[in-house]
mmCIF file of N, CA and C in Angstrom:
data_model
loop_
_atom_site.group_PDB
_atom_site.id
_atom_site.type_symbol
_atom_site.label_atom_id
_atom_site.label_comp_id
_atom_site.label_asym_id
_atom_site.label_seq_id
_atom_site.Cartn_x
_atom_site.Cartn_y
_atom_site.Cartn_z
ATOM 1 N N UNK A 1 -14.892 13.089 17.090
ATOM 2 C CA UNK A 1 -13.992 12.542 15.962
ATOM 3 C C UNK A 1 -14.920 11.615 14.901
ATOM 4 N N UNK A 2 -15.933 10.792 15.497
ATOM 5 C CA UNK A 2 -16.477 9.960 14.483
ATOM 6 C C UNK A 2 -17.570 10.713 13.578
ATOM 7 N N UNK A 3 -18.003 11.684 14.011
ATOM 8 C CA UNK A 3 -18.529 12.679 13.037
ATOM 9 C C UNK A 3 -17.558 13.487 11.950
ATOM 10 N N UNK A 4 -16.643 13.686 12.465
ATOM 11 C CA UNK A 4 -15.885 14.318 11.506
ATOM 12 C C UNK A 4 -15.011 13.482 10.444
ATOM 13 N N UNK A 5 -14.690 12.032 10.907
ATOM 14 C CA UNK A 5 -14.451 11.279 10.083
ATOM 15 C C UNK A 5 -15.210 10.710 8.784
ATOM 16 N N UNK A 6 -16.556 10.644 9.442
ATOM 17 C CA UNK A 6 -17.743 10.085 8.519
ATOM 18 C C UNK A 6 -17.881 11.155 7.583
ATOM 19 N N UNK A 7 -17.973 12.504 8.118
ATOM 20 C CA UNK A 7 -18.445 13.594 7.137
ATOM 21 C C UNK A 7 -17.321 13.570 6.142
ATOM 22 N N UNK A 8 -15.999 13.500 6.340
ATOM 23 C CA UNK A 8 -14.916 13.430 5.339
ATOM 24 C C UNK A 8 -15.045 12.613 4.465
ATOM 25 N N UNK A 9 -15.233 11.157 4.908
ATOM 26 C CA UNK A 9 -15.495 10.115 3.942
ATOM 27 C C UNK A 9 -16.691 10.365 2.933
ATOM 28 N N UNK A 10 -17.684 10.822 3.722
ATOM 29 C CA UNK A 10 -18.771 11.185 2.797
ATOM 30 C C UNK A 10 -18.743 12.143 1.842
ATOM 31 N N UNK A 11 -18.025 13.172 2.103
ATOM 32 C CA UNK A 11 -17.492 14.128 1.136
ATOM 33 C C UNK A 11 -16.963 13.667 0.095
ATOM 34 N N UNK A 12 -15.817 12.975 0.380
ATOM 35 C CA UNK A 12 -14.990 12.251 -0.444
ATOM 36 C C UNK A 12 -15.657 11.336 -1.484
ATOM 37 N N UNK A 13 -16.537 10.597 -0.968
ATOM 38 C CA UNK A 13 -17.156 9.488 -1.950
ATOM 39 C C UNK A 13 -18.255 10.352 -2.612
ATOM 40 N N UNK A 14 -18.772 11.354 -2.175
ATOM 41 C CA UNK A 14 -19.770 12.290 -3.124
ATOM 42 C C UNK A 14 -19.070 12.746 -4.232
ATOM 43 N N UNK A 15 -17.802 13.230 -3.672
ATOM 44 C CA UNK A 15 -17.256 13.998 -4.976
ATOM 45 C C UNK A 15 -16.717 12.930 -5.848
ATOM 46 N N UNK A 16 -16.490 11.675 -5.466
ATOM 47 C CA UNK A 16 -15.891 10.643 -6.357
ATOM 48 C C UNK A 16 -17.236 10.181 -7.364
ATOM 49 N N UNK A 17 -18.513 10.288 -6.648
ATOM 50 C CA UNK A 17 -19.671 9.936 -7.278
ATOM 51 C C UNK A 17 -19.922 10.883 -8.408
ATOM 52 N N UNK A 18 -19.898 12.269 -8.079
ATOM 53 C CA UNK A 18 -20.126 13.308 -8.967
ATOM 54 C C UNK A 18 -19.279 13.485 -10.220
ATOM 55 N N UNK A 19 -17.678 12.811 -9.886
ATOM 56 C CA UNK A 19 -16.817 13.160 -10.964
ATOM 57 C C UNK A 19 -17.048 11.913 -11.979
ATOM 58 N N UNK A 20 -17.624 10.698 -11.587
ATOM 59 C CA UNK A 20 -17.682 9.591 -12.418
ATOM 60 C C UNK A 20 -19.005 9.231 -12.862
ATOM 61 N N UNK A 21 -20.015 9.894 -12.346
ATOM 62 C CA UNK A 21 -21.354 9.471 -12.626
ATOM 63 C C UNK A 21 -21.833 9.175 -14.106
ATOM 64 N N UNK A 22 -21.024 10.431 -15.014
ATOM 65 C CA UNK A 22 -21.426 10.245 -16.506
ATOM 66 C C UNK A 22 -20.399 9.466 -17.398
ATOM 67 N N UNK A 23 -19.278 9.307 -16.772
ATOM 68 C CA UNK A 23 -18.214 8.327 -17.721
ATOM 69 C C UNK A 23 -18.524 7.071 -17.197
ATOM 70 N N UNK A 24 -18.661 6.815 -15.942
ATOM 71 C CA UNK A 24 -18.888 5.327 -15.316
ATOM 72 C C UNK A 24 -20.311 5.162 -14.659
ATOM 73 N N UNK A 25 -21.331 5.211 -15.349
ATOM 74 C CA UNK A 25 -22.617 4.987 -14.645
ATOM 75 C C UNK A 25 -22.949 3.536 -14.079
ATOM 76 N N UNK A 26 -21.792 2.644 -14.272
ATOM 77 C CA UNK A 26 -21.957 1.221 -13.518
ATOM 78 C C UNK A 26 -21.688 1.346 -12.442
ATOM 79 N N UNK A 27 -20.761 2.285 -11.616
ATOM 80 C CA UNK A 27 -20.128 2.277 -10.400
ATOM 81 C C UNK A 27 -21.417 2.522 -9.500
ATOM 82 N N UNK A 28 -22.145 1.703 -9.212
ATOM 83 C CA UNK A 28 -23.238 2.243 -8.053
ATOM 84 C C UNK A 28 -22.569 1.832 -6.565
ATOM 85 N N UNK A 29 -21.568 1.182 -6.277
ATOM 86 C CA UNK A 29 -20.922 0.994 -5.385
ATOM 87 C C UNK A 29 -20.197 2.214 -4.499
ATOM 88 N N UNK A 30 -20.001 3.478 -5.199
ATOM 89 C CA UNK A 30 -19.388 4.842 -5.228
ATOM 90 C C UNK A 30 -20.735 5.394 -4.533
ATOM 91 N N UNK A 31 -21.886 5.357 -5.063
ATOM 92 C CA UNK A 31 -22.929 5.996 -4.583
ATOM 93 C C UNK A 31 -23.495 5.227 -3.137
ATOM 94 N N UNK A 32 -23.423 4.065 -3.253
ATOM 95 C CA UNK A 32 -23.618 3.367 -2.059
ATOM 96 C C UNK A 32 -22.920 3.590 -1.038
ATOM 97 N N UNK A 33 -21.632 3.565 -1.078
ATOM 98 C CA UNK A 33 -20.580 4.019 -0.118
ATOM 99 C C UNK A 33 -21.118 5.641 0.297
ATOM 100 N N UNK A 34 -21.350 6.387 -0.487
ATOM 101 C CA UNK A 34 -21.767 7.699 -0.191
ATOM 102 C C UNK A 34 -22.789 7.857 0.779
ATOM 103 N N UNK A 35 -23.876 7.225 0.317
ATOM 104 C CA UNK A 35 -24.939 7.331 1.179
ATOM 105 C C UNK A 35 -24.592 6.468 2.539
ATOM 106 N N UNK A 36 -23.861 5.676 2.464
ATOM 107 C CA UNK A 36 -23.550 4.855 3.747
ATOM 108 C C UNK A 36 -23.034 5.863 4.883
ATOM 109 N N UNK A 37 -22.002 6.498 4.115
ATOM 110 C CA UNK A 37 -21.211 7.706 5.157
ATOM 111 C C UNK A 37 -22.119 8.666 5.522
ATOM 112 N N UNK A 38 -23.064 9.072 4.623
ATOM 113 C CA UNK A 38 -23.849 10.238 5.000
ATOM 114 C C UNK A 38 -24.935 9.634 5.984
ATOM 115 N N UNK A 39 -25.411 8.464 6.002
ATOM 116 C CA UNK A 39 -26.097 7.912 7.065
ATOM 117 C C UNK A 39 -25.612 7.963 8.279
ATOM 118 N N UNK A 40 -24.403 7.542 8.474
ATOM 119 C CA UNK A 40 -23.352 7.440 9.697
ATOM 120 C C UNK A 40 -23.298 8.973 10.073
ATOM 121 N N UNK A 41 -22.926 9.683 9.231
ATOM 122 C CA UNK A 41 -22.892 11.157 9.579
ATOM 123 C C UNK A 41 -24.170 11.717 10.198
ATOM 124 N N UNK A 42 -25.327 11.612 9.995
ATOM 125 C CA UNK A 42 -26.513 11.999 10.505
ATOM 126 C C UNK A 42 -26.745 11.206 11.479
ATOM 127 N N UNK A 43 -26.342 10.086 11.753
ATOM 128 C CA UNK A 43 -26.594 9.133 12.940
ATOM 129 C C UNK A 43 -25.487 10.108 14.104
ATOM 130 N N UNK A 44 -24.298 10.289 13.683
ATOM 131 C CA UNK A 44 -23.298 10.944 14.848
ATOM 132 C C UNK A 44 -23.930 12.401 15.118
ATOM 133 N N UNK A 45 -24.521 12.893 14.218
ATOM 134 C CA UNK A 45 -25.024 14.351 14.559
ATOM 135 C C UNK A 45 -26.149 14.129 15.432
ATOM 136 N N UNK A 46 -27.037 13.142 15.378
ATOM 137 C CA UNK A 46 -28.228 13.061 16.356
ATOM 138 C C UNK A 46 -27.565 12.885 17.611
ATOM 139 N N UNK A 47 -26.414 11.751 17.640
ATOM 140 C CA UNK A 47 -25.874 11.447 18.897
ATOM 141 C C UNK A 47 -25.348 12.644 19.664
ATOM 142 N N UNK A 48 -24.796 13.632 18.906
ATOM 143 C CA UNK A 48 -24.226 14.789 19.399
ATOM 144 C C UNK A 48 -25.099 15.758 19.956
ATOM 145 N N UNK A 49 -26.274 15.745 19.265
ATOM 146 C CA UNK A 49 -27.444 16.674 19.930
ATOM 147 C C UNK A 49 -28.176 15.840 20.899
ATOM 148 N N UNK A 50 -27.893 14.803 20.981
ATOM 149 C CA UNK A 50 -28.314 14.198 22.303
ATOM 150 C C UNK A 50 -27.626 14.449 23.590
ATOM 151 N N UNK A 51 -26.316 14.388 23.160
ATOM 152 C CA UNK A 51 -25.247 14.932 24.052
ATOM 153 C C UNK A 51 -25.355 16.272 24.737
ATOM 154 N N UNK A 52 -25.543 17.237 23.694
ATOM 155 C CA UNK A 52 -25.635 18.577 24.129
ATOM 156 C C UNK A 52 -26.933 18.765 24.941
ATOM 157 N N UNK A 53 -27.852 18.081 24.475
ATOM 158 C CA UNK A 53 -29.342 17.971 25.375
ATOM 159 C C UNK A 53 -29.024 17.428 26.749
ATOM 160 N N UNK A 54 -27.860 16.409 27.103
ATOM 161 C CA UNK A 54 -27.637 15.976 28.468
ATOM 162 C C UNK A 54 -26.705 16.688 29.222
ATOM 163 N N UNK A 55 -26.076 17.755 28.322
ATOM 164 C CA UNK A 55 -25.174 18.529 29.228
ATOM 165 C C UNK A 55 -23.701 18.379 28.858
ATOM 166 N N UNK A 56 -23.396 17.642 27.871
ATOM 167 C CA UNK A 56 -22.041 17.355 27.266
ATOM 168 C C UNK A 56 -21.862 18.193 26.334
ATOM 169 N N UNK A 57 -20.737 18.150 25.416
ATOM 170 C CA UNK A 57 -20.149 18.770 24.366
ATOM 171 C C UNK A 57 -20.768 17.982 22.900
ATOM 172 N N UNK A 58 -20.986 18.947 21.910
ATOM 173 C CA UNK A 58 -21.266 18.122 20.555
ATOM 174 C C UNK A 58 -20.399 17.431 19.929
ATOM 175 N N UNK A 59 -19.222 17.582 20.035
ATOM 176 C CA UNK A 59 -18.041 16.638 19.437
ATOM 177 C C UNK A 59 -17.354 16.333 20.687
ATOM 178 N N UNK A 60 -16.955 14.935 20.479
ATOM 179 C CA UNK A 60 -15.941 14.109 21.413
ATOM 180 C C UNK A 60 -14.781 13.971 20.643
ATOM 181 N N UNK A 61 -13.796 14.658 21.126
ATOM 182 C CA UNK A 61 -12.444 14.830 20.443
ATOM 183 C C UNK A 61 -11.305 13.852 21.247
ATOM 184 N N UNK A 62 -11.875 12.828 22.000
ATOM 185 C CA UNK A 62 -10.987 11.736 22.762
ATOM 186 C C UNK A 62 -10.383 10.875 21.534
ATOM 187 N N UNK A 63 -9.107 10.310 22.363
ATOM 188 C CA UNK A 63 -8.685 9.313 21.475
ATOM 189 C C UNK A 63 -9.547 7.903 21.136
ATOM 190 N N UNK A 64 -10.394 7.572 22.104
ATOM 191 C CA UNK A 64 -11.201 6.406 22.047
ATOM 192 C C UNK A 64 -12.325 6.793 20.835
ATOM 193 N N UNK A 65 -12.756 7.906 20.675
ATOM 194 C CA UNK A 65 -13.665 8.460 19.786
ATOM 195 C C UNK A 65 -12.952 8.538 18.286
ATOM 196 N N UNK A 66 -11.662 8.954 18.124
ATOM 197 C CA UNK A 66 -10.870 8.871 16.944
ATOM 198 C C UNK A 66 -10.554 7.455 16.554
ATOM 199 N N UNK A 67 -10.413 6.472 17.488
ATOM 200 C CA UNK A 67 -10.396 4.966 17.136
ATOM 201 C C UNK A 67 -11.509 4.295 16.532
ATOM 202 N N UNK A 68 -12.899 4.713 17.312
ATOM 203 C CA UNK A 68 -13.958 4.382 16.687
ATOM 204 C C UNK A 68 -14.135 4.896 15.457
ATOM 205 N N UNK A 69 -13.894 6.233 15.160
ATOM 206 C CA UNK A 69 -14.006 6.851 13.866
ATOM 207 C C UNK A 69 -13.457 6.228 12.669
ATOM 208 N N UNK A 70 -12.075 5.813 13.025
ATOM 209 C CA UNK A 70 -11.055 5.098 12.130
ATOM 210 C C UNK A 70 -11.754 3.603 11.751
ATOM 211 N N UNK A 71 -12.392 2.945 12.960
ATOM 212 C CA UNK A 71 -12.939 1.691 12.715
ATOM 213 C C UNK A 71 -14.046 1.819 11.784
ATOM 214 N N UNK A 72 -14.712 2.784 11.871
ATOM 215 C CA UNK A 72 -16.003 3.012 11.182
ATOM 216 C C UNK A 72 -15.789 3.087 9.662
ATOM 217 N N UNK A 73 -14.682 4.183 9.577
ATOM 218 C CA UNK A 73 -14.353 4.373 7.891
ATOM 219 C C UNK A 73 -13.673 3.085 7.474
ATOM 220 N N UNK A 74 -12.924 2.565 8.227
ATOM 221 C CA UNK A 74 -12.262 1.192 7.513
ATOM 222 C C UNK A 74 -13.324 0.259 7.331
ATOM 223 N N UNK A 75 -14.427 0.098 8.089
ATOM 224 C CA UNK A 75 -15.646 -0.832 7.771
ATOM 225 C C UNK A 75 -16.338 -0.449 6.463
ATOM 226 N N UNK A 76 -16.633 0.686 6.287
ATOM 227 C CA UNK A 76 -17.094 1.256 5.111
ATOM 228 C C UNK A 76 -16.404 1.217 4.033
ATOM 229 N N UNK A 77 -14.933 1.466 4.231
ATOM 230 C CA UNK A 77 -14.214 0.876 2.842
ATOM 231 C C UNK A 77 -14.141 -0.576 2.655
ATOM 232 N N UNK A 78 -14.160 -1.422 3.536
ATOM 233 C CA UNK A 78 -14.300 -2.780 3.170
ATOM 234 C C UNK A 78 -15.571 -2.881 2.568
ATOM 235 N N UNK A 79 -16.786 -2.393 3.091
ATOM 236 C CA UNK A 79 -18.117 -2.787 2.170
ATOM 237 C C UNK A 79 -17.880 -2.245 0.892
ATOM 238 N N UNK A 80 -17.258 -0.977 0.615
ATOM 239 C CA UNK A 80 -17.325 -0.229 -0.709
ATOM 240 C C UNK A 80 -16.326 -1.259 -1.292
ATOM 241 N N UNK A 81 -15.195 -1.863 -0.945
ATOM 242 C CA UNK A 81 -14.255 -2.897 -1.697
ATOM 243 C C UNK A 81 -15.062 -4.058 -1.957
ATOM 244 N N UNK A 82 -15.771 -4.616 -1.116
ATOM 245 C CA UNK A 82 -16.565 -5.891 -1.531
ATOM 246 C C UNK A 82 -17.543 -5.592 -2.667
ATOM 247 N N UNK A 83 -18.555 -4.359 -2.375
ATOM 248 C CA UNK A 83 -19.445 -4.090 -3.467
ATOM 249 C C UNK A 83 -18.729 -3.780 -4.929
ATOM 250 N N UNK A 84 -17.570 -3.127 -4.825
ATOM 251 C CA UNK A 84 -16.633 -3.020 -5.887
ATOM 252 C C UNK A 84 -16.116 -4.138 -6.590
ATOM 253 N N UNK A 85 -15.757 -5.338 -5.841
ATOM 254 C CA UNK A 85 -15.529 -6.503 -6.322
ATOM 255 C C UNK A 85 -16.545 -7.241 -7.049
ATOM 256 N N UNK A 86 -17.772 -7.260 -6.522
ATOM 257 C CA UNK A 86 -18.843 -7.740 -7.054
ATOM 258 C C UNK A 86 -19.316 -7.173 -8.180
ATOM 259 N N UNK A 87 -19.122 -5.817 -8.425
ATOM 260 C CA UNK A 87 -19.448 -5.197 -9.823
ATOM 261 C C UNK A 87 -18.415 -5.700 -10.738
ATOM 262 N N UNK A 88 -17.073 -5.670 -10.370
ATOM 263 C CA UNK A 88 -16.364 -6.237 -11.548
ATOM 264 C C UNK A 88 -16.410 -7.578 -12.006
ATOM 265 N N UNK A 89 -16.894 -8.510 -10.906
ATOM 266 C CA UNK A 89 -17.026 -9.700 -11.301
ATOM 267 C C UNK A 89 -18.449 -9.678 -12.394
ATOM 268 N N UNK A 90 -19.402 -8.906 -11.941
ATOM 269 C CA UNK A 90 -20.525 -9.004 -12.627
ATOM 270 C C UNK A 90 -20.292 -8.410 -13.998
ATOM 271 N N UNK A 91 -19.332 -7.383 -14.284
ATOM 272 C CA UNK A 91 -19.089 -7.092 -15.484
ATOM 273 C C UNK A 91 -18.360 -7.716 -16.296
ATOM 274 N N UNK A 92 -17.354 -8.873 -15.596
ATOM 275 C CA UNK A 92 -16.544 -9.545 -16.385
ATOM 276 C C UNK A 92 -17.457 -10.660 -16.916
ATOM 277 N N UNK A 93 -18.515 -11.285 -16.219
ATOM 278 C CA UNK A 93 -19.306 -12.139 -16.740
ATOM 279 C C UNK A 93 -20.405 -11.656 -17.993
ATOM 280 N N UNK A 94 -20.502 -10.463 -17.826
ATOM 281 C CA UNK A 94 -21.260 -9.735 -19.016
ATOM 282 C C UNK A 94 -20.509 -9.943 -20.363
ATOM 283 N N UNK A 95 -19.290 -9.440 -20.053
ATOM 284 C CA UNK A 95 -18.465 -9.461 -21.335
ATOM 285 C C UNK A 95 -18.103 -10.860 -21.817
ATOM 286 N N UNK A 96 -17.716 -11.710 -21.160
ATOM 287 C CA UNK A 96 -17.656 -13.063 -21.612
ATOM 288 C C UNK A 96 -18.816 -13.751 -22.004
#
């Protein structure tokens, strides 16, 4: 479930990045969040491959793994929010 949640978040942030990159090039936090989630998805993919090599399944669909995935996405959203807040603060200083 961690892999599924992080891939969904990565796709969502990638779509947001491509939708806003021409109209809002100052939003680097969206690109950072997309890269963060893609890196997490790569990490969970490697973990799944290691699980397959040790005789387990590729995806863990347990409740505990779903909770872990939700915590990871929430943490990524928190980092995105902090980066966005810093971007707004920097933009407000540049205007005044």
